[in-house]
Tab-separated table of C-alpha atoms and ligand atoms in Angstrom:
chain	number	residue	atom	x	y	z
A	539	MET	CA	10.438	29.857	-12.874
A	540	ILE	CA	12.395	27.144	-12.078
A	541	GLU	CA	9.917	25.553	-15.416
A	542	GLN	CA	10.402	28.193	-17.450
A	543	LEU	CA	14.764	27.541	-17.176
A	544	ASP	CA	14.287	24.097	-17.462
A	545	LYS	CA	12.504	24.524	-20.516
A	546	GLN	CA	14.686	26.898	-22.145
A	547	TYR	CA	18.043	25.406	-21.268
A	548	VAL	CA	17.784	21.792	-20.561
A	549	LEU	CA	16.898	19.150	-23.284
A	550	GLN	CA	13.869	17.611	-22.342
A	551	THR	CA	14.173	14.553	-22.506
A	552	TYR	CA	12.044	13.405	-19.581
A	553	PRO	CA	8.277	13.692	-18.661
A	554	ARG	CA	8.814	16.431	-15.920
A	555	ASN	CA	7.514	17.680	-12.495
A	556	TYR	CA	7.861	21.094	-11.820
A	557	VAL	CA	8.345	21.115	-8.126
A	558	ASN	CA	11.529	22.388	-6.156
A	559	PHE	CA	12.871	20.768	-4.268
A	560	LYS	CA	15.657	22.186	-1.203
A	561	LYS	CA	15.761	19.965	1.507
A	562	GLY	CA	16.115	16.232	2.024
A	563	GLU	CA	15.727	14.390	5.329
A	564	ASN	CA	16.084	10.174	5.242
A	565	ALA	CA	12.752	9.769	3.348
A	566	THR	CA	11.351	13.007	3.508
A	567	LEU	CA	12.104	16.370	1.069
A	568	PHE	CA	10.943	19.467	1.275
A	569	ASP	CA	10.271	22.070	-1.138
A	570	GLU	CA	10.879	25.515	-1.380
A	571	SER	CA	7.909	26.726	0.174
A	572	ASN	CA	8.924	24.243	3.105
A	573	ASN	CA	5.686	21.835	1.894
A	574	ASP	CA	6.887	17.842	3.111
A	575	TYR	CA	7.001	14.982	0.523
A	576	ILE	CA	7.262	11.374	1.780
A	577	ASP	CA	9.592	9.739	-0.985
A	578	PHE	CA	8.983	6.415	-1.374
A	579	THR	CA	11.238	6.922	-5.438
A	580	SER	CA	14.554	7.457	-3.561
A	581	GLY	CA	15.787	8.344	-6.412
A	582	ILE	CA	14.704	5.303	-8.085
A	583	GLY	CA	16.905	3.124	-6.423
A	584	VAL	CA	19.954	5.430	-5.459
A	585	VAL	CA	19.753	7.125	-1.884
A	586	SER	CA	19.807	4.070	-0.428
A	587	VAL	CA	20.859	5.264	2.937
A	588	GLY	CA	18.444	8.234	2.468
A	589	HIS	CA	17.957	12.058	1.983
A	590	GLY	CA	20.730	14.334	3.785
A	591	ASN	CA	23.233	11.083	4.828
A	592	LYS	CA	25.445	13.265	8.048
A	593	ARG	CA	27.637	10.635	7.591
A	594	VAL	CA	28.116	10.129	3.769
A	595	ALA	CA	27.886	13.913	4.070
A	596	ASP	CA	30.987	14.097	6.007
A	597	LYS	CA	32.696	11.475	4.636
A	598	ILE	CA	32.272	13.132	1.405
A	599	TYR	CA	33.509	16.547	2.777
A	600	GLU	CA	37.096	14.524	3.722
A	601	GLN	CA	37.122	13.027	1.255
A	602	VAL	CA	36.835	16.440	-1.402
A	603	SER	CA	38.727	18.228	1.060
A	604	ASN	CA	42.043	16.062	0.469
A	605	ILE	CA	41.695	14.869	-3.431
A	606	THR	CA	38.240	14.467	-5.631
A	607	HIS	CA	39.993	13.189	-8.226
A	608	ILE	CA	43.220	12.014	-9.525
A	609	SER	CA	43.198	9.095	-12.745
A	610	ASN	CA	42.911	6.289	-12.789
A	611	LEU	CA	46.651	6.236	-14.439
A	612	TYR	CA	47.561	6.242	-10.015
A	613	ALA	CA	46.313	3.535	-7.463
A	614	ILE	CA	42.940	4.942	-5.544
A	615	GLU	CA	42.855	3.474	-2.067
A	616	PRO	CA	39.386	4.017	-1.467
A	617	GLN	CA	38.715	2.062	-5.177
A	618	ALA	CA	40.691	-1.129	-4.014
A	619	LYS	CA	38.726	-0.523	-0.794
A	620	LEU	CA	35.923	-0.653	-2.458
A	621	GLY	CA	37.087	-3.052	-4.413
A	622	GLU	CA	37.523	-5.163	-1.223
A	623	LYS	CA	34.511	-4.539	0.374
A	624	ILE	CA	32.356	-5.765	-2.700
A	625	ALA	CA	34.785	-9.078	-2.943
A	626	LYS	CA	33.682	-9.625	1.326
A	627	LEU	CA	29.910	-8.798	0.930
A	628	SER	CA	29.478	-10.946	-2.141
A	629	ASN	CA	31.083	-13.604	-0.566
A	630	MET	CA	32.656	-14.057	-3.911
A	631	ASP	CA	36.388	-14.532	-5.790
A	632	VAL	CA	35.585	-11.310	-7.877
A	633	SER	CA	37.923	-8.151	-8.997
A	634	THR	CA	35.400	-5.050	-10.288
A	635	PHE	CA	35.891	-2.817	-12.733
A	636	PHE	CA	33.958	0.653	-11.433
A	637	ALA	CA	32.350	2.610	-14.096
A	638	ASN	CA	29.526	5.584	-13.701
A	639	SER	CA	26.573	4.511	-14.097
A	640	GLY	CA	24.387	1.474	-14.343
A	641	ALA	CA	24.307	1.434	-17.952
A	642	GLU	CA	27.682	1.710	-17.702
A	643	ALA	CA	28.424	-1.054	-15.971
A	644	ASN	CA	26.311	-3.088	-18.390
A	645	GLU	CA	28.303	-1.775	-21.210
A	646	GLY	CA	31.636	-3.103	-19.757
A	647	ALA	CA	30.283	-6.537	-18.549
A	648	ILE	CA	29.329	-7.254	-22.499
A	649	LYS	CA	32.699	-5.931	-23.617
A	650	LEU	CA	33.758	-8.596	-21.051
A	651	ALA	CA	31.460	-11.095	-21.902
A	652	ARG	CA	32.420	-10.683	-25.954
A	653	LYS	CA	36.303	-10.820	-24.637
A	654	TYR	CA	35.792	-14.479	-22.987
A	655	GLY	CA	33.496	-15.291	-26.693
A	656	GLU	CA	36.771	-14.334	-28.708
A	657	THR	CA	39.647	-15.310	-26.615
A	658	LYS	CA	38.196	-18.544	-25.146
A	659	PHE	CA	36.455	-20.914	-28.073
A	660	GLU	CA	38.125	-21.578	-31.551
A	661	ASN	CA	34.779	-20.860	-33.082
A	662	LYS	CA	34.047	-16.797	-32.196
A	663	ARG	CA	31.435	-16.417	-29.307
A	664	TYR	CA	29.453	-13.281	-29.314
A	665	LYS	CA	25.750	-13.466	-28.621
A	666	VAL	CA	24.095	-12.506	-25.645
A	667	ILE	CA	20.482	-13.413	-24.759
A	668	THR	CA	18.241	-11.620	-22.639
A	669	LEU	CA	14.894	-11.540	-21.577
A	670	GLU	CA	11.587	-9.389	-23.228
A	671	ASN	CA	10.833	-6.985	-20.405
A	672	SER	CA	13.995	-6.370	-19.185
A	673	PHE	CA	16.372	-3.250	-18.613
A	674	HIS	CA	19.857	-2.792	-19.537
A	675	GLY	CA	20.491	1.342	-20.232
A	676	ARG	CA	19.991	4.178	-22.697
A	677	THR	CA	23.248	3.624	-24.707
A	678	ILE	CA	23.406	2.516	-27.987
A	679	THR	CA	24.341	-0.974	-26.747
A	680	THR	CA	22.334	-1.259	-23.589
A	681	VAL	CA	19.438	-0.526	-24.951
A	682	ARG	CA	19.764	-2.940	-27.783
A	683	ALA	CA	20.496	-5.049	-24.967
A	684	THR	CA	17.098	-4.082	-23.405
A	685	GLY	CA	14.103	-6.024	-24.434
A	686	GLN	CA	11.949	-3.856	-24.370
A	687	SER	CA	10.640	-2.839	-28.392
A	688	SER	CA	9.661	0.011	-27.750
A	689	MET	CA	12.771	0.962	-26.496
A	690	HIS	CA	14.737	-0.237	-30.330
A	691	SER	CA	13.488	3.365	-32.194
A	692	ASP	CA	14.226	3.559	-35.593
A	693	ASN	CA	15.231	7.301	-34.896
A	694	PHE	CA	18.674	5.019	-33.102
A	695	ALA	CA	19.386	2.905	-35.259
A	696	PRO	CA	21.823	0.890	-36.812
A	697	TYR	CA	22.049	-1.231	-33.685
A	698	PRO	CA	25.334	-3.349	-32.463
A	699	GLU	CA	24.164	-7.133	-33.505
A	700	GLY	CA	23.823	-9.482	-31.555
A	701	PHE	CA	21.388	-9.411	-28.937
A	702	SER	CA	18.514	-11.710	-28.741
A	703	TYR	CA	15.405	-11.261	-26.660
A	704	HIS	CA	12.819	-14.456	-25.107
A	705	ASN	CA	9.837	-14.476	-23.139
A	706	ASP	CA	10.531	-16.081	-19.615
A	707	ILE	CA	13.657	-17.862	-18.076
A	708	ASP	CA	12.565	-21.259	-20.307
A	709	ASP	CA	12.891	-19.901	-23.480
A	710	ILE	CA	16.443	-18.518	-22.706
A	711	TYR	CA	17.870	-23.197	-23.275
A	712	ASN	CA	16.210	-23.037	-26.881
A	713	ALA	CA	17.335	-19.673	-28.432
A	714	ILE	CA	21.406	-21.108	-26.871
A	715	ASP	CA	23.648	-21.619	-30.148
A	716	ASP	CA	27.249	-22.201	-30.349
A	717	GLU	CA	27.673	-18.697	-31.114
A	718	THR	CA	26.184	-17.363	-27.573
A	719	VAL	CA	29.062	-16.317	-25.247
A	720	ALA	CA	25.978	-15.076	-22.704
A	721	VAL	CA	22.865	-14.176	-21.154
A	722	MET	CA	22.446	-11.292	-19.278
A	723	ILE	CA	19.481	-10.792	-16.350
A	724	GLU	CA	17.847	-9.001	-13.711
A	725	LEU	CA	16.888	-11.483	-10.705
A	726	VAL	CA	13.961	-9.049	-10.154
A	727	GLN	CA	12.924	-7.169	-13.162
A	728	GLY	CA	12.513	-3.693	-12.215
A	729	GLU	CA	11.681	-1.015	-14.695
A	730	GLY	CA	9.786	-4.480	-16.539
A	731	GLY	CA	7.541	-4.843	-13.626
A	732	VAL	CA	8.921	-5.192	-10.447
A	733	GLN	CA	8.727	-8.880	-11.136
A	734	PRO	CA	10.944	-11.746	-9.416
A	735	PHE	CA	12.057	-14.737	-11.141
A	736	ASP	CA	11.788	-18.110	-9.131
A	737	LYS	CA	14.975	-19.190	-7.311
A	738	LYS	CA	15.096	-22.977	-8.478
A	739	GLU	CA	14.432	-21.944	-12.069
A	740	ILE	CA	17.598	-19.583	-11.736
A	741	GLN	CA	19.702	-21.933	-10.147
A	742	GLU	CA	18.893	-24.372	-12.914
A	743	LEU	CA	19.443	-22.059	-15.190
A	744	ALA	CA	23.127	-21.222	-13.982
A	745	LYS	CA	24.254	-24.446	-13.614
A	746	PHE	CA	23.406	-25.330	-16.716
A	747	LEU	CA	25.207	-22.249	-18.218
A	748	LYS	CA	28.372	-23.403	-16.190
A	749	GLN	CA	28.063	-26.815	-17.596
A	750	ASN	CA	27.821	-25.113	-20.940
A	751	ASP	CA	30.589	-22.561	-20.436
A	752	ILE	CA	28.038	-19.564	-21.046
A	753	LEU	CA	28.845	-16.919	-18.919
A	754	LEU	CA	26.274	-14.863	-16.724
A	755	ILE	CA	26.111	-11.800	-16.267
A	756	ILE	CA	23.377	-10.892	-13.272
A	757	ASP	CA	22.398	-7.179	-14.134
A	758	GLU	CA	22.103	-6.055	-9.986
A	759	VAL	CA	22.201	-2.453	-11.075
A	760	GLN	CA	18.705	-1.915	-9.625
A	761	THR	CA	18.552	-4.881	-6.979
A	762	GLY	CA	22.098	-4.836	-5.794
A	763	ALA	CA	23.373	-2.685	-2.400
A	764	TYR	CA	20.766	-4.234	0.035
A	765	ARG	CA	17.276	-4.058	-1.915
A	766	THR	CA	16.345	-7.133	-1.738
A	767	GLY	CA	17.770	-7.882	1.428
A	768	GLU	CA	21.140	-9.435	0.919
A	769	PHE	CA	24.356	-7.904	-0.189
A	770	LEU	CA	23.443	-8.760	-3.856
A	771	ALA	CA	20.249	-10.545	-4.818
A	772	THR	CA	22.696	-12.914	-6.118
A	773	ASN	CA	23.142	-14.131	-2.182
A	774	VAL	CA	19.552	-14.304	-1.815
A	775	TYR	CA	18.931	-16.684	-5.189
A	776	GLU	CA	22.300	-18.640	-4.258
A	777	ILE	CA	23.699	-18.494	-7.358
A	778	GLN	CA	27.465	-17.737	-8.009
A	779	PRO	CA	27.024	-15.926	-11.925
A	780	ASP	CA	30.238	-14.868	-13.915
A	781	ILE	CA	29.538	-10.895	-14.087
A	782	ILE	CA	27.479	-8.995	-12.016
A	783	THR	CA	26.369	-4.756	-12.512
A	784	MET	CA	26.206	-2.599	-9.650
A	785	ALA	CA	25.466	1.198	-9.475
A	786	LYS	CA	21.970	2.633	-8.217
A	787	GLY	CA	22.243	2.546	-4.203
A	788	LEU	CA	25.948	1.748	-4.104
A	789	GLY	CA	27.200	4.903	-4.291
A	790	GLY	CA	24.055	6.470	-2.329
A	791	GLY	CA	23.634	9.421	-5.185
A	792	VAL	CA	26.890	10.255	-6.172
A	793	PRO	CA	27.397	8.033	-9.736
A	794	ILE	CA	29.372	5.106	-9.762
A	795	GLY	CA	28.437	1.725	-11.503
A	796	ALA	CA	30.216	-1.581	-11.116
A	797	VAL	CA	31.286	-4.022	-13.140
A	798	ILE	CA	32.116	-7.066	-10.889
A	799	THR	CA	33.553	-10.806	-11.920
A	800	THR	CA	35.139	-14.067	-11.333
A	801	HIS	CA	37.157	-13.582	-14.307
A	802	LYS	CA	39.435	-11.742	-13.029
A	803	ASP	CA	42.579	-11.806	-15.468
A	804	LEU	CA	40.367	-11.489	-18.708
A	805	PHE	CA	40.453	-7.849	-19.265
A	806	THR	CA	44.188	-6.847	-19.254
A	807	VAL	CA	45.321	-2.733	-19.577
A	808	GLY	CA	43.942	-1.082	-22.125
A	809	ASP	CA	41.195	-3.260	-22.672
A	810	HIS	CA	38.341	-1.005	-21.048
A	811	GLY	CA	39.128	2.697	-19.018
A	812	SER	CA	37.021	5.281	-17.579
A	813	THR	CA	37.796	8.527	-16.756
A	814	PHE	CA	35.630	9.537	-13.399
A	815	GLY	CA	35.066	5.944	-12.472
A	816	GLY	CA	36.907	4.561	-9.467
A	817	ASN	CA	37.591	8.385	-8.100
A	818	TYR	CA	38.533	8.990	-5.068
A	819	LEU	CA	34.815	10.899	-4.531
A	820	SER	CA	32.950	7.934	-5.812
A	821	CYS	CA	34.756	4.902	-3.906
A	822	ALA	CA	34.649	6.830	-0.622
A	823	ALA	CA	30.767	7.275	-0.290
A	824	ALA	CA	30.331	4.097	-1.494
A	825	LEU	CA	32.647	2.495	1.174
A	826	GLU	CA	30.691	4.766	3.432
A	827	VAL	CA	27.208	3.576	1.881
A	828	LEU	CA	27.901	0.048	2.272
A	829	ASP	CA	29.854	0.523	6.091
A	830	ILE	CA	26.644	2.077	7.212
A	831	LEU	CA	24.215	-0.842	4.504
A	832	GLU	CA	25.697	-3.864	6.476
A	833	GLU	CA	25.808	-2.066	9.718
A	834	GLU	CA	22.287	-1.601	9.515
A	835	GLN	CA	21.356	-5.540	8.019
A	836	LYS	CA	23.421	-7.221	10.542
A	837	ALA	CA	21.326	-5.186	13.681
A	838	GLY	CA	18.366	-6.563	12.221
A	839	ASN	CA	16.695	-3.089	10.480
A	840	ILE	CA	16.734	-3.958	6.839
A	841	LEU	CA	14.883	-7.069	7.527
A	842	ALA	CA	12.096	-5.125	9.836
A	843	THR	CA	11.742	-2.234	7.820
A	844	THR	CA	11.339	-5.019	4.537
A	845	LYS	CA	8.190	-6.707	7.186
A	846	TYR	CA	6.726	-3.242	7.581
A	847	PHE	CA	6.697	-1.570	4.702
A	848	ASN	CA	5.636	-5.600	3.086
A	849	GLU	CA	2.799	-5.448	5.802
A	850	LYS	CA	1.126	-1.848	4.600
A	851	VAL	CA	1.567	-3.080	0.830
A	852	GLU	CA	-0.407	-5.849	1.873
A	853	GLU	CA	-2.846	-3.889	3.703
A	854	VAL	CA	-3.255	-1.334	0.893
A	855	LEU	CA	-3.863	-4.195	-1.962
A	856	ALA	CA	-6.741	-5.545	0.860
A	857	ASN	CA	-8.415	-2.514	1.352
A	858	ASN	CA	-8.296	-1.707	-2.952
A	859	SER	CA	-9.247	-4.758	-4.884
A	860	ASP	CA	-11.064	-2.477	-6.932
A	861	ILE	CA	-7.768	-0.737	-8.699
A	862	PHE	CA	-5.254	-3.886	-7.918
A	863	THR	CA	-4.754	-7.085	-8.583
A	864	SER	CA	-1.586	-8.235	-6.463
A	865	LYS	CA	1.928	-7.504	-4.846
A	866	VAL	CA	4.831	-8.154	-6.544
A	867	GLY	CA	8.146	-7.685	-5.889
A	868	LEU	CA	11.041	-8.394	-3.202
A	869	GLY	CA	12.581	-6.822	0.054
A	870	LEU	CA	12.450	-3.451	-0.630
A	871	MET	CA	11.567	-3.259	-4.533
A	872	LEU	CA	7.549	-3.465	-4.708
A	873	GLY	CA	4.763	-3.020	-6.782
A	874	LEU	CA	0.902	-3.132	-6.790
A	875	ARG	CA	-0.490	-4.756	-10.278
A	876	ALA	CA	-2.939	-2.585	-11.366
A	877	LYS	CA	-6.243	-3.650	-13.133
A	878	ASP	CA	-5.897	-0.960	-15.117
A	879	GLY	CA	-2.755	0.738	-16.059
A	880	ASP	CA	-4.406	3.971	-17.504
A	881	ILE	CA	-4.841	4.784	-13.424
A	882	LEU	CA	-1.052	4.456	-12.339
A	883	ALA	CA	-0.434	8.234	-14.193
A	884	ASN	CA	-3.827	9.281	-12.049
A	885	ILE	CA	-2.724	7.480	-8.684
A	886	ILE	CA	0.986	9.113	-8.870
A	887	LYS	CA	-0.631	12.214	-9.508
A	888	ALA	CA	-2.899	12.300	-6.672
A	889	SER	CA	-0.080	10.716	-4.474
A	890	PHE	CA	1.753	14.125	-5.185
A	891	GLU	CA	-0.744	16.370	-4.678
A	892	GLN	CA	-0.562	14.146	-1.278
A	893	GLY	CA	2.709	14.900	-0.602
A	894	LEU	CA	3.915	11.087	-1.781
A	895	LEU	CA	6.798	10.404	-4.667
A	896	ILE	CA	5.338	7.369	-6.281
A	897	LEU	CA	6.409	6.177	-9.699
A	898	ARG	CA	4.823	3.329	-11.423
A	899	ALA	CA	6.966	0.210	-13.333
A	900	GLY	CA	6.145	-1.387	-17.245
A	901	LYS	CA	2.365	-1.586	-18.455
A	902	ASN	CA	0.631	-1.411	-15.419
A	903	THR	CA	2.792	-1.442	-12.057
A	904	LEU	CA	2.631	1.578	-9.136
A	905	ARG	CA	6.016	1.060	-7.595
A	906	MET	CA	7.001	1.452	-4.175
A	907	LEU	CA	11.264	2.219	-4.274
A	908	PRO	CA	12.464	3.583	-0.386
A	909	ALA	CA	15.706	4.184	0.972
A	910	LEU	CA	16.988	1.478	2.818
A	911	THR	CA	17.052	3.254	6.096
A	912	ILE	CA	13.058	4.825	5.581
A	913	THR	CA	11.940	5.114	9.325
A	914	ASN	CA	7.524	3.175	10.478
A	915	GLU	CA	6.900	7.027	10.880
A	916	GLU	CA	7.345	8.176	7.222
A	917	ILE	CA	5.833	4.801	5.960
A	918	ASP	CA	2.557	5.331	7.994
A	919	LYS	CA	2.680	8.784	7.280
A	920	GLY	CA	3.146	7.564	2.713
A	921	PHE	CA	0.701	4.682	2.998
A	922	LYS	CA	-1.953	7.033	4.891
A	923	ARG	CA	-0.749	9.492	1.858
A	924	LEU	CA	-1.333	6.885	-0.560
A	925	GLN	CA	-4.824	6.074	0.796
A	926	ASP	CA	-5.709	9.406	0.647
A	927	ALA	CA	-4.755	9.730	-2.780
A	928	LEU	CA	-6.589	6.563	-3.860
A	929	ASP	CA	-9.622	8.102	-1.978
A	930	SER	CA	-9.508	10.963	-3.918
A	931	ILE	CA	-9.607	9.542	-7.216
A	932	LYS	CA	-12.216	6.427	-6.455
B	1220	PLP	C1	18.167	-3.399	-13.323
B	1220	PLP	C2	18.547	-1.881	-15.174
B	1220	PLP	N1	20.093	-1.956	-15.387
B	1220	PLP	C3	20.231	-0.440	-15.668
B	1220	PLP	C4	20.162	0.367	-15.574
B	1220	PLP	C5	20.224	1.967	-16.203
B	1220	PLP	O1	21.107	2.313	-15.134
B	1220	PLP	P1	21.641	4.036	-15.448
B	1220	PLP	O2	20.390	4.879	-15.585
B	1220	PLP	O3	22.747	4.131	-14.536
B	1220	PLP	O4	22.509	3.896	-16.497
B	1220	PLP	C6	18.471	0.169	-14.694
B	1220	PLP	C7	18.084	1.704	-14.370
B	1220	PLP	O5	16.672	1.754	-13.862
B	1220	PLP	C8	18.247	-0.532	-14.201
B	1220	PLP	O6	17.030	-1.052	-13.506
């Protein structure tokens, strides 16, 4: 029934699984026949505080019972408080523009950088350098900023000018010219293969860019909101970027995006906007999500869960060296590199049949991105199911 409805009435842009989930409790989902599934995906890094989180649900109910939306023509208290909270948790002197998604946040970041390049120099600077395995979104501009050439289909051309891609951090230095305004990177490439960069290399790049007045944009759409252990991966890497973007885990499932910057006066009235961005609903939800995650982190729970989950991934690697070659990732953003990427579709299908949701990233990485509140019991169950799935295809 759901398959027929979906196929008839929804544009078919995703390779969908036809399971009808009806309920979620933390990192466990239940379908319409009450079969349970352990969720190692958290909706691709979104449901950071788990499914059906009571505190977030209560906060949303309380907020929408009063006001859901006014417009950005009036001050919005939860938006101002969320901006304050982001500044406090990031430990940076920043202000935020609120959008509705990761791609939108990155669009905002690129616009901000372009204005910097237009207004701060005698010659116009507009070029943005990104990396080949990056992923920055699906709008025309963010698809262009995304380095993966498979994303640049002629079907959607022409694309905006001014983007170039480079293989690794070292190559960025050679690519810079006097029209370069910004470098935009993820600190752990998510979609590209759960690949973290070397901390020293990033710190050196950040220093070089600052000395040369080139903006550093860190795309924390996937890494932000405690995914890598600290509020931002930027905090883990101990750098001070000019612009940081967030989305995914920030709203715990409610759509939100954020363009966070130290250049507080660059955008002026009329430069950027969004009807929905930063409304009462999304900001109240995000405030509660951040309160929960801050408490979890202070109590040491995120660290303990990360340690336990990592140990389990190591075990899978050790027990399945015929399939996997290494463990990759940071915090609760983890992957197992497969010897042969072709096997991943079978692993994901077999896992699903065992009651485990798991992802792939890039060409050959099995990816795990659980809720940061996943319990040890859910972790044990999930890894038992993963091993059963692996055994079933050997
Ligand atoms: C690093 C990164 N940037 C941007 C995006 C795009 O975010 P959205 O799908 O919310 O537009 C994603 C989504 O996977 C991402 O991982």
